[in-house]
Amino acid sequence: MAWQKQKIETKLHERLKADFEENPTNGDKFFGYYTSARDILLSENIFNDIKSIQKDLSDHGEDHIMNVLDNAYKLLDKEIDNLEGIQIYFICMLILFHDVGNLTVDRTKHHEAAVIREIYDYIRNKKTEFEEERSLVPTVASKHSGTASDGSKDTLNELSLLTPHLFGCEIYSKKSAALLRLADELAEGPHRTSIFMNKYYNYPYSENSIIYHKYAKITRVNIDKKNERICLTYWFSIDAKNGIISEKTHKEFVELFHFTIGRMLKVEAERKYCKYYCDWLEAFKKTDVTFNFMVENEIDGEGTKSIEINLGINKIILNDLVLPGEDSSVKFYSDNSKYDPESVFTSIKESLNEN
């Protein structure tokens, strides 16, 4: 997909021109700084070449970057009108560079500031006008994942000592990193994998990564600031033959459902965590989750019958505060035993026999 101009980019240009109304060329200059970085990343295939280096990853190319930009715009919503142009510029720059470290062979270091800065220096060619930006962008972008220096997952707290100015304008590094982190976490869905290639060409993903592609296939995300919520919708499809579900399908469903619960709890943890450091996100008070179960029952001589299964557990609302990195799935299952993957599968199997 070719680059499509995002709403946050349009707003960025508008705000820059308004902020520098007395000297309009400055507004265009700063917008040009952003678009020049973006266009080099695109023209030299830096985003899309991540796929050739990290073959197992779900999509981290330009489609993903557009998705994160769109998420940031939706998370901010009307709040964006209260931000200065350079602040929006900074947010957009963080999003452009947050994943470029995946070009390294060692995926575990992709978020590190030094790794991001190496790509940043290539793009900006170490020009003097970008000295502040060179310090800030890789450092702040590096906090979108990873581990803090104290060994905890509280990476955002390390930003408190950064100089909060860029091009003479005050910026909010910690808020910006929190916004990036949540926007990135919510950039999930079928667009991050190839459903066609997975189905017909059996993409050779590693055993550890295939589950992420399966998860992307079943996930839909909706940022609903008006109703103060993040919405996650999951679509599980279970194949059956003459009313019988194979042991292989059974095993794959249990694995995917368990993984989905873990990812759901991670989204909830990130929502609370990022909101703690970013009042731009205060409106998001809950995570609404909907589970959909569909059995595709192939009957000899009759074709395939789609059976929608309602187990009475199709909706859950989360609002407990947890820190990212905690294994909250154990507590979740103890408090919500009806979501145990084996129990859910058994209920689906019983419902299938009733149809």
Tab-separated table of C-alpha atoms in Angstrom:
chain	number	residue	atom	x	y	z
A	1	MET	CA	0.000	0.000	0.000
A	2	ALA	CA	1.347	3.419	-0.966
A	3	TRP	CA	1.602	6.042	1.738
A	4	GLN	CA	-1.693	7.736	2.532
A	5	LYS	CA	-1.556	11.111	4.252
A	6	GLN	CA	-2.810	10.706	7.803
A	7	LYS	CA	-5.124	13.060	9.669
A	8	ILE	CA	-2.472	13.786	12.269
A	9	GLU	CA	-0.122	14.885	9.475
A	10	THR	CA	-2.750	17.299	8.151
A	11	LYS	CA	-3.288	18.641	11.679
A	12	LEU	CA	0.474	18.979	12.123
A	13	HIS	CA	0.781	21.215	9.069
A	14	GLU	CA	-2.203	23.315	10.138
A	15	ARG	CA	-0.869	23.832	13.670
A	16	LEU	CA	2.630	24.692	12.489
A	17	LYS	CA	1.293	27.328	10.096
A	18	ALA	CA	-0.944	28.767	12.823
A	19	ASP	CA	1.847	28.825	15.428
A	20	PHE	CA	4.200	30.590	13.031
A	21	GLU	CA	1.590	32.856	11.491
A	22	GLU	CA	3.901	35.871	11.700
A	23	ASN	CA	6.559	33.950	9.791
A	24	PRO	CA	4.732	31.372	7.634
A	25	THR	CA	7.934	30.040	6.097
A	26	ASN	CA	8.881	28.580	9.480
A	27	GLY	CA	5.677	26.540	9.595
A	28	ASP	CA	6.412	25.110	6.167
A	29	LYS	CA	10.058	24.572	7.131
A	30	PHE	CA	9.246	22.430	10.160
A	31	PHE	CA	6.629	20.462	8.265
A	32	GLY	CA	9.277	19.909	5.608
A	33	TYR	CA	11.614	18.560	8.280
A	34	TYR	CA	8.997	15.931	9.107
A	35	THR	CA	8.081	15.009	5.532
A	36	SER	CA	11.728	14.814	4.433
A	37	ALA	CA	12.468	12.252	7.168
A	38	ARG	CA	9.301	10.322	6.347
A	39	ASP	CA	9.916	10.336	2.609
A	40	ILE	CA	13.504	9.073	2.925
A	41	LEU	CA	12.338	6.261	5.205
A	42	LEU	CA	9.763	5.390	2.545
A	43	SER	CA	11.833	5.854	-0.602
A	44	GLU	CA	14.730	3.787	0.721
A	45	ASN	CA	12.327	1.067	1.923
A	46	ILE	CA	13.596	1.276	5.490
A	47	PHE	CA	10.152	0.460	6.887
A	48	ASN	CA	9.406	-2.366	4.505
A	49	ASP	CA	12.909	-3.849	4.599
A	50	ILE	CA	12.249	-4.830	8.216
A	51	LYS	CA	10.327	-7.787	6.764
A	52	SER	CA	13.439	-9.053	4.979
A	53	ILE	CA	15.469	-8.903	8.202
A	54	GLN	CA	12.819	-10.036	10.689
A	55	LYS	CA	10.987	-12.621	8.597
A	56	ASP	CA	8.897	-13.918	11.496
A	57	LEU	CA	7.479	-10.570	12.625
A	58	SER	CA	3.970	-9.398	12.004
A	59	ASP	CA	4.000	-6.308	9.812
A	60	HIS	CA	6.269	-3.458	10.953
A	61	GLY	CA	6.320	-1.683	7.602
A	62	GLU	CA	4.740	1.539	6.391
A	63	ASP	CA	1.200	0.214	6.920
A	64	HIS	CA	2.037	-0.256	10.593
A	65	ILE	CA	3.444	3.273	10.845
A	66	MET	CA	0.271	4.704	9.290
A	67	ASN	CA	-1.787	2.649	11.736
A	68	VAL	CA	0.164	4.008	14.732
A	69	LEU	CA	-0.179	7.591	13.442
A	70	ASP	CA	-3.925	7.068	13.070
A	71	ASN	CA	-4.157	5.583	16.558
A	72	ALA	CA	-2.303	8.538	18.054
A	73	TYR	CA	-4.726	10.906	16.352
A	74	LYS	CA	-7.733	8.981	17.701
A	75	LEU	CA	-6.275	8.742	21.197
A	76	LEU	CA	-5.716	12.498	21.263
A	77	ASP	CA	-9.006	13.367	19.577
A	78	LYS	CA	-9.969	16.950	20.496
A	79	GLU	CA	-6.955	17.217	22.799
A	80	ILE	CA	-4.800	17.684	19.716
A	81	ASP	CA	-6.230	21.196	19.309
A	82	ASN	CA	-4.562	22.156	22.595
A	83	LEU	CA	-1.104	21.060	21.457
A	84	GLU	CA	1.477	23.262	19.785
A	85	GLY	CA	2.670	22.331	16.325
A	86	ILE	CA	6.166	21.348	17.466
A	87	GLN	CA	4.648	19.015	20.074
A	88	ILE	CA	2.619	17.259	17.366
A	89	TYR	CA	5.753	17.232	15.190
A	90	PHE	CA	7.641	15.478	17.977
A	91	ILE	CA	4.922	12.837	18.376
A	92	CYS	CA	4.961	12.127	14.643
A	93	MET	CA	8.757	11.856	14.605
A	94	LEU	CA	8.673	9.359	17.478
A	95	ILE	CA	6.212	7.223	15.550
A	96	LEU	CA	8.336	7.329	12.389
A	97	PHE	CA	11.431	6.070	14.189
A	98	HIS	CA	10.133	3.828	16.986
A	99	ASP	CA	10.519	0.552	15.070
A	100	VAL	CA	13.451	1.243	12.728
A	101	GLY	CA	15.749	-0.674	15.088
A	102	ASN	CA	14.165	-3.864	13.766
A	103	LEU	CA	16.586	-3.550	10.859
A	104	THR	CA	19.201	-5.008	13.182
A	105	VAL	CA	19.602	-8.761	13.323
A	106	ASP	CA	19.057	-8.796	17.086
A	107	ARG	CA	15.338	-8.085	17.483
A	108	THR	CA	15.694	-7.872	21.283
A	109	LYS	CA	17.633	-4.613	20.911
A	110	HIS	CA	15.345	-2.945	18.379
A	111	HIS	CA	14.025	-0.407	20.895
A	112	GLU	CA	17.397	0.750	22.215
A	113	ALA	CA	18.223	4.425	21.686
A	114	ALA	CA	21.660	3.725	20.210
A	115	VAL	CA	20.160	1.380	17.617
A	116	ILE	CA	17.422	3.852	16.655
A	117	ARG	CA	19.949	6.696	16.523
A	118	GLU	CA	22.059	4.833	13.977
A	119	ILE	CA	19.156	4.884	11.508
A	120	TYR	CA	18.219	8.428	12.558
A	121	ASP	CA	21.752	9.660	11.772
A	122	TYR	CA	21.549	8.102	8.342
A	123	ILE	CA	18.313	9.958	7.633
A	124	ARG	CA	19.343	13.324	9.103
A	125	ASN	CA	23.007	13.102	8.112
A	126	LYS	CA	23.984	14.640	11.499
A	127	LYS	CA	23.004	18.141	10.404
A	128	THR	CA	23.484	20.735	13.144
A	129	GLU	CA	19.862	21.964	13.072
A	130	PHE	CA	18.768	18.562	14.344
A	131	GLU	CA	21.097	18.280	17.353
A	132	GLU	CA	18.289	18.569	19.939
A	133	GLU	CA	16.072	16.277	17.917
A	134	ARG	CA	18.899	13.745	17.570
A	135	SER	CA	19.133	13.510	21.336
A	136	LEU	CA	15.413	13.419	22.029
A	137	VAL	CA	13.788	11.278	19.345
A	138	PRO	CA	15.815	8.050	19.753
A	139	THR	CA	15.843	8.334	23.549
A	140	VAL	CA	12.106	8.930	23.937
A	141	ALA	CA	11.162	6.425	21.231
A	142	SER	CA	13.247	3.787	23.013
A	143	LYS	CA	10.805	3.822	25.939
A	144	HIS	CA	7.958	2.294	23.920
A	145	SER	CA	9.075	-1.154	25.086
A	146	GLY	CA	11.876	-2.944	26.868
A	147	THR	CA	13.161	-2.814	30.423
A	148	ALA	CA	14.138	0.159	32.583
A	149	SER	CA	17.628	0.521	34.030
A	150	ASP	CA	16.372	-0.668	37.435
A	151	GLY	CA	15.194	-3.932	35.885
A	152	SER	CA	11.500	-3.045	36.025
A	153	LYS	CA	9.135	-2.456	33.114
A	154	ASP	CA	8.638	1.179	34.165
A	155	THR	CA	10.516	2.652	31.198
A	156	LEU	CA	8.497	5.883	30.982
A	157	ASN	CA	9.601	7.066	34.404
A	158	GLU	CA	13.184	7.390	33.154
A	159	LEU	CA	12.279	10.342	30.948
A	160	SER	CA	11.822	12.841	33.790
A	161	LEU	CA	15.299	14.402	33.444
A	162	LEU	CA	15.179	15.099	29.698
A	163	THR	CA	15.464	18.710	28.514
A	164	PRO	CA	11.896	19.489	27.405
A	165	HIS	CA	12.596	21.830	24.481
A	166	LEU	CA	12.768	21.331	20.730
A	167	PHE	CA	13.292	24.169	18.232
A	168	GLY	CA	12.733	26.584	21.116
A	169	CYS	CA	9.354	25.108	22.035
A	170	GLU	CA	8.470	23.173	25.181
A	171	ILE	CA	7.620	19.522	24.600
A	172	TYR	CA	6.330	16.764	26.844
A	173	SER	CA	8.651	13.829	26.434
A	174	LYS	CA	7.006	11.508	28.960
A	175	LYS	CA	3.467	12.144	27.706
A	176	SER	CA	4.652	11.704	24.129
A	177	ALA	CA	6.314	8.372	24.911
A	178	ALA	CA	3.184	7.151	26.701
A	179	LEU	CA	1.018	8.131	23.741
A	180	LEU	CA	3.386	6.354	21.334
A	181	ARG	CA	3.422	3.275	23.541
A	182	LEU	CA	-0.361	2.906	23.664
A	183	ALA	CA	-0.839	3.817	19.982
A	184	ASP	CA	1.679	1.119	19.092
A	185	GLU	CA	0.070	-1.449	21.400
A	186	LEU	CA	-3.297	-0.856	19.726
A	187	ALA	CA	-1.900	-1.206	16.202
A	188	GLU	CA	-3.144	-4.754	15.782
A	189	GLY	CA	-5.390	-6.621	13.355
A	190	PRO	CA	-5.512	-8.656	10.137
A	191	HIS	CA	-3.516	-6.000	8.275
A	192	ARG	CA	-0.439	-7.122	10.232
A	193	THR	CA	-0.359	-10.564	8.657
A	194	SER	CA	-1.102	-12.143	5.282
A	195	ILE	CA	-4.245	-14.233	5.649
A	196	PHE	CA	-3.995	-15.385	2.022
A	197	MET	CA	-0.342	-16.438	2.265
A	198	ASN	CA	-0.908	-18.135	5.610
A	199	LYS	CA	-3.836	-20.138	4.255
A	200	TYR	CA	-2.593	-21.132	0.818
A	201	TYR	CA	1.185	-21.036	1.049
A	202	ASN	CA	1.763	-21.992	4.694
A	203	TYR	CA	4.181	-19.194	5.501
A	204	PRO	CA	7.230	-20.692	7.270
A	205	TYR	CA	6.981	-18.693	10.488
A	206	SER	CA	8.883	-20.019	13.473
A	207	GLU	CA	7.075	-21.927	16.182
A	208	ASN	CA	7.352	-18.924	18.516
A	209	SER	CA	6.007	-16.340	16.078
A	210	ILE	CA	3.096	-18.113	14.367
A	211	ILE	CA	0.825	-17.407	17.332
A	212	TYR	CA	1.262	-13.661	16.797
A	213	HIS	CA	0.055	-13.999	13.209
A	214	LYS	CA	-2.937	-16.054	14.325
A	215	TYR	CA	-3.716	-13.405	16.941
A	216	ALA	CA	-3.495	-10.599	14.363
A	217	LYS	CA	-5.944	-12.454	12.142
A	218	ILE	CA	-8.685	-12.639	14.802
A	219	THR	CA	-8.258	-9.181	16.378
A	220	ARG	CA	-10.098	-5.916	15.785
A	221	VAL	CA	-9.343	-2.710	17.720
A	222	ASN	CA	-11.559	0.343	18.080
A	223	ILE	CA	-10.488	3.510	19.912
A	224	ASP	CA	-13.741	4.957	21.253
A	225	LYS	CA	-12.802	8.099	23.182
A	226	LYS	CA	-16.366	9.432	23.102
A	227	ASN	CA	-17.429	6.493	25.276
A	228	GLU	CA	-14.191	6.490	27.299
A	229	ARG	CA	-13.058	3.041	26.190
A	230	ILE	CA	-10.762	0.880	24.150
A	231	CYS	CA	-12.693	-1.867	22.365
A	232	LEU	CA	-11.165	-5.230	21.536
A	233	THR	CA	-13.137	-7.687	19.441
A	234	TYR	CA	-11.934	-11.238	18.831
A	235	TRP	CA	-13.273	-13.566	16.132
A	236	PHE	CA	-12.524	-17.237	16.750
A	237	SER	CA	-13.262	-19.667	13.933
A	238	ILE	CA	-13.210	-23.397	14.734
A	239	ASP	CA	-13.274	-26.017	11.982
A	240	ALA	CA	-15.334	-29.174	12.453
A	241	LYS	CA	-16.085	-32.197	10.273
A	242	ASN	CA	-19.549	-33.760	10.613
A	243	GLY	CA	-19.871	-32.255	14.086
A	244	ILE	CA	-16.475	-33.489	15.253
A	245	ILE	CA	-13.606	-31.175	16.171
A	246	SER	CA	-10.191	-32.737	15.680
A	247	GLU	CA	-7.637	-32.972	18.464
A	248	LYS	CA	-5.296	-30.734	16.435
A	249	THR	CA	-7.988	-28.021	16.194
A	250	HIS	CA	-8.720	-28.471	19.895
A	251	LYS	CA	-5.063	-27.902	20.786
A	252	GLU	CA	-4.716	-24.884	18.473
A	253	PHE	CA	-7.860	-23.240	19.847
A	254	VAL	CA	-6.802	-23.642	23.484
A	255	GLU	CA	-3.359	-22.238	22.684
A	256	LEU	CA	-4.763	-19.242	20.795
A	257	PHE	CA	-7.452	-18.487	23.363
A	258	HIS	CA	-4.926	-18.572	26.200
A	259	PHE	CA	-2.599	-16.303	24.203
A	260	THR	CA	-5.487	-13.938	23.474
A	261	ILE	CA	-6.329	-13.617	27.169
A	262	GLY	CA	-2.701	-12.713	27.819
A	263	ARG	CA	-2.683	-10.076	25.074
A	264	MET	CA	-6.016	-8.695	26.259
A	265	LEU	CA	-4.591	-8.255	29.757
A	266	LYS	CA	-1.476	-6.631	28.294
A	267	VAL	CA	-3.606	-4.058	26.465
A	268	GLU	CA	-5.431	-3.325	29.706
A	269	ALA	CA	-2.161	-2.986	31.598
A	270	GLU	CA	-0.747	-0.647	28.953
A	271	ARG	CA	-3.915	1.475	28.990
A	272	LYS	CA	-3.619	2.029	32.724
A	273	TYR	CA	0.138	2.399	32.700
A	274	CYS	CA	0.271	4.919	29.862
A	275	LYS	CA	-2.629	6.900	31.304
A	276	TYR	CA	-0.734	7.223	34.594
A	277	TYR	CA	1.984	9.198	32.796
A	278	CYS	CA	-0.167	10.972	30.217
A	279	ASP	CA	-3.223	13.087	31.008
A	280	TRP	CA	-4.018	13.197	27.293
A	281	LEU	CA	-5.276	9.646	27.859
A	282	GLU	CA	-7.331	10.303	30.991
A	283	ALA	CA	-10.624	9.822	29.166
A	284	PHE	CA	-9.982	6.094	28.619
A	285	LYS	CA	-11.471	4.477	31.692
A	286	LYS	CA	-11.989	0.904	30.549
A	287	THR	CA	-11.294	-1.816	28.039
A	288	ASP	CA	-14.362	-3.494	26.535
A	289	VAL	CA	-13.707	-6.968	25.161
A	290	THR	CA	-16.026	-9.012	22.947
A	291	PHE	CA	-15.430	-12.660	22.055
A	292	ASN	CA	-17.097	-14.160	18.996
A	293	PHE	CA	-17.062	-17.928	18.407
A	294	MET	CA	-17.986	-19.462	15.078
A	295	VAL	CA	-17.845	-23.158	14.201
A	296	GLU	CA	-17.410	-23.941	10.500
A	297	ASN	CA	-18.956	-27.415	10.357
A	298	GLU	CA	-18.254	-29.255	7.101
A	299	ILE	CA	-20.978	-31.853	6.502
A	300	ASP	CA	-20.491	-34.562	3.885
A	301	GLY	CA	-22.661	-33.848	0.875
A	302	GLU	CA	-24.100	-30.654	2.345
A	303	GLY	CA	-21.209	-28.219	2.329
A	304	THR	CA	-20.156	-26.083	5.303
A	305	LYS	CA	-22.568	-24.760	7.889
A	306	SER	CA	-21.521	-21.730	9.971
A	307	ILE	CA	-22.719	-21.969	13.559
A	308	GLU	CA	-22.431	-18.970	15.859
A	309	ILE	CA	-21.813	-20.021	19.459
A	310	ASN	CA	-22.981	-17.889	22.396
A	311	LEU	CA	-21.475	-19.129	25.633
A	312	GLY	CA	-22.558	-16.308	27.913
A	313	ILE	CA	-18.946	-15.147	28.203
A	314	ASN	CA	-18.891	-13.124	25.031
A	315	LYS	CA	-18.428	-9.791	26.789
A	316	ILE	CA	-16.076	-8.636	29.524
A	317	ILE	CA	-15.138	-5.164	30.822
A	318	LEU	CA	-11.714	-4.626	32.387
A	319	ASN	CA	-10.755	-1.720	34.608
A	320	ASP	CA	-8.265	-3.061	37.193
A	321	LEU	CA	-4.905	-1.308	37.532
A	322	VAL	CA	-1.874	-3.476	36.787
A	323	LEU	CA	1.727	-2.778	35.757
A	324	PRO	CA	2.939	-3.964	32.342
A	325	GLY	CA	5.106	-7.039	32.656
A	326	GLU	CA	3.173	-8.668	35.470
A	327	ASP	CA	1.780	-12.116	34.682
A	328	SER	CA	-1.809	-11.210	35.459
A	329	SER	CA	-3.281	-14.171	33.573
A	330	VAL	CA	-3.055	-16.426	36.650
A	331	LYS	CA	-5.105	-13.976	38.727
A	332	PHE	CA	-7.506	-13.440	35.842
A	333	TYR	CA	-8.280	-17.143	35.536
A	334	SER	CA	-8.697	-17.528	39.300
A	335	ASP	CA	-11.216	-14.681	39.298
A	336	ASN	CA	-12.847	-15.682	36.008
A	337	SER	CA	-12.733	-19.483	35.823
A	338	LYS	CA	-15.345	-19.548	33.060
A	339	TYR	CA	-12.686	-18.154	30.695
A	340	ASP	CA	-10.363	-21.112	31.226
A	341	PRO	CA	-9.424	-22.164	27.650
A	342	GLU	CA	-10.257	-25.840	28.154
A	343	SER	CA	-13.613	-24.946	29.718
A	344	VAL	CA	-14.409	-22.620	26.815
A	345	PHE	CA	-13.542	-25.317	24.292
A	346	THR	CA	-15.705	-27.861	26.108
A	347	SER	CA	-18.632	-25.430	26.017
A	348	ILE	CA	-18.147	-24.853	22.297
A	349	LYS	CA	-18.062	-28.608	21.682
A	350	GLU	CA	-21.263	-29.113	23.676
A	351	SER	CA	-22.974	-26.265	21.824
A	352	LEU	CA	-21.950	-27.780	18.495
A	353	ASN	CA	-23.581	-31.084	19.430
A	354	GLU	CA	-26.809	-29.254	20.277
A	355	ASN	CA	-27.014	-27.718	16.795
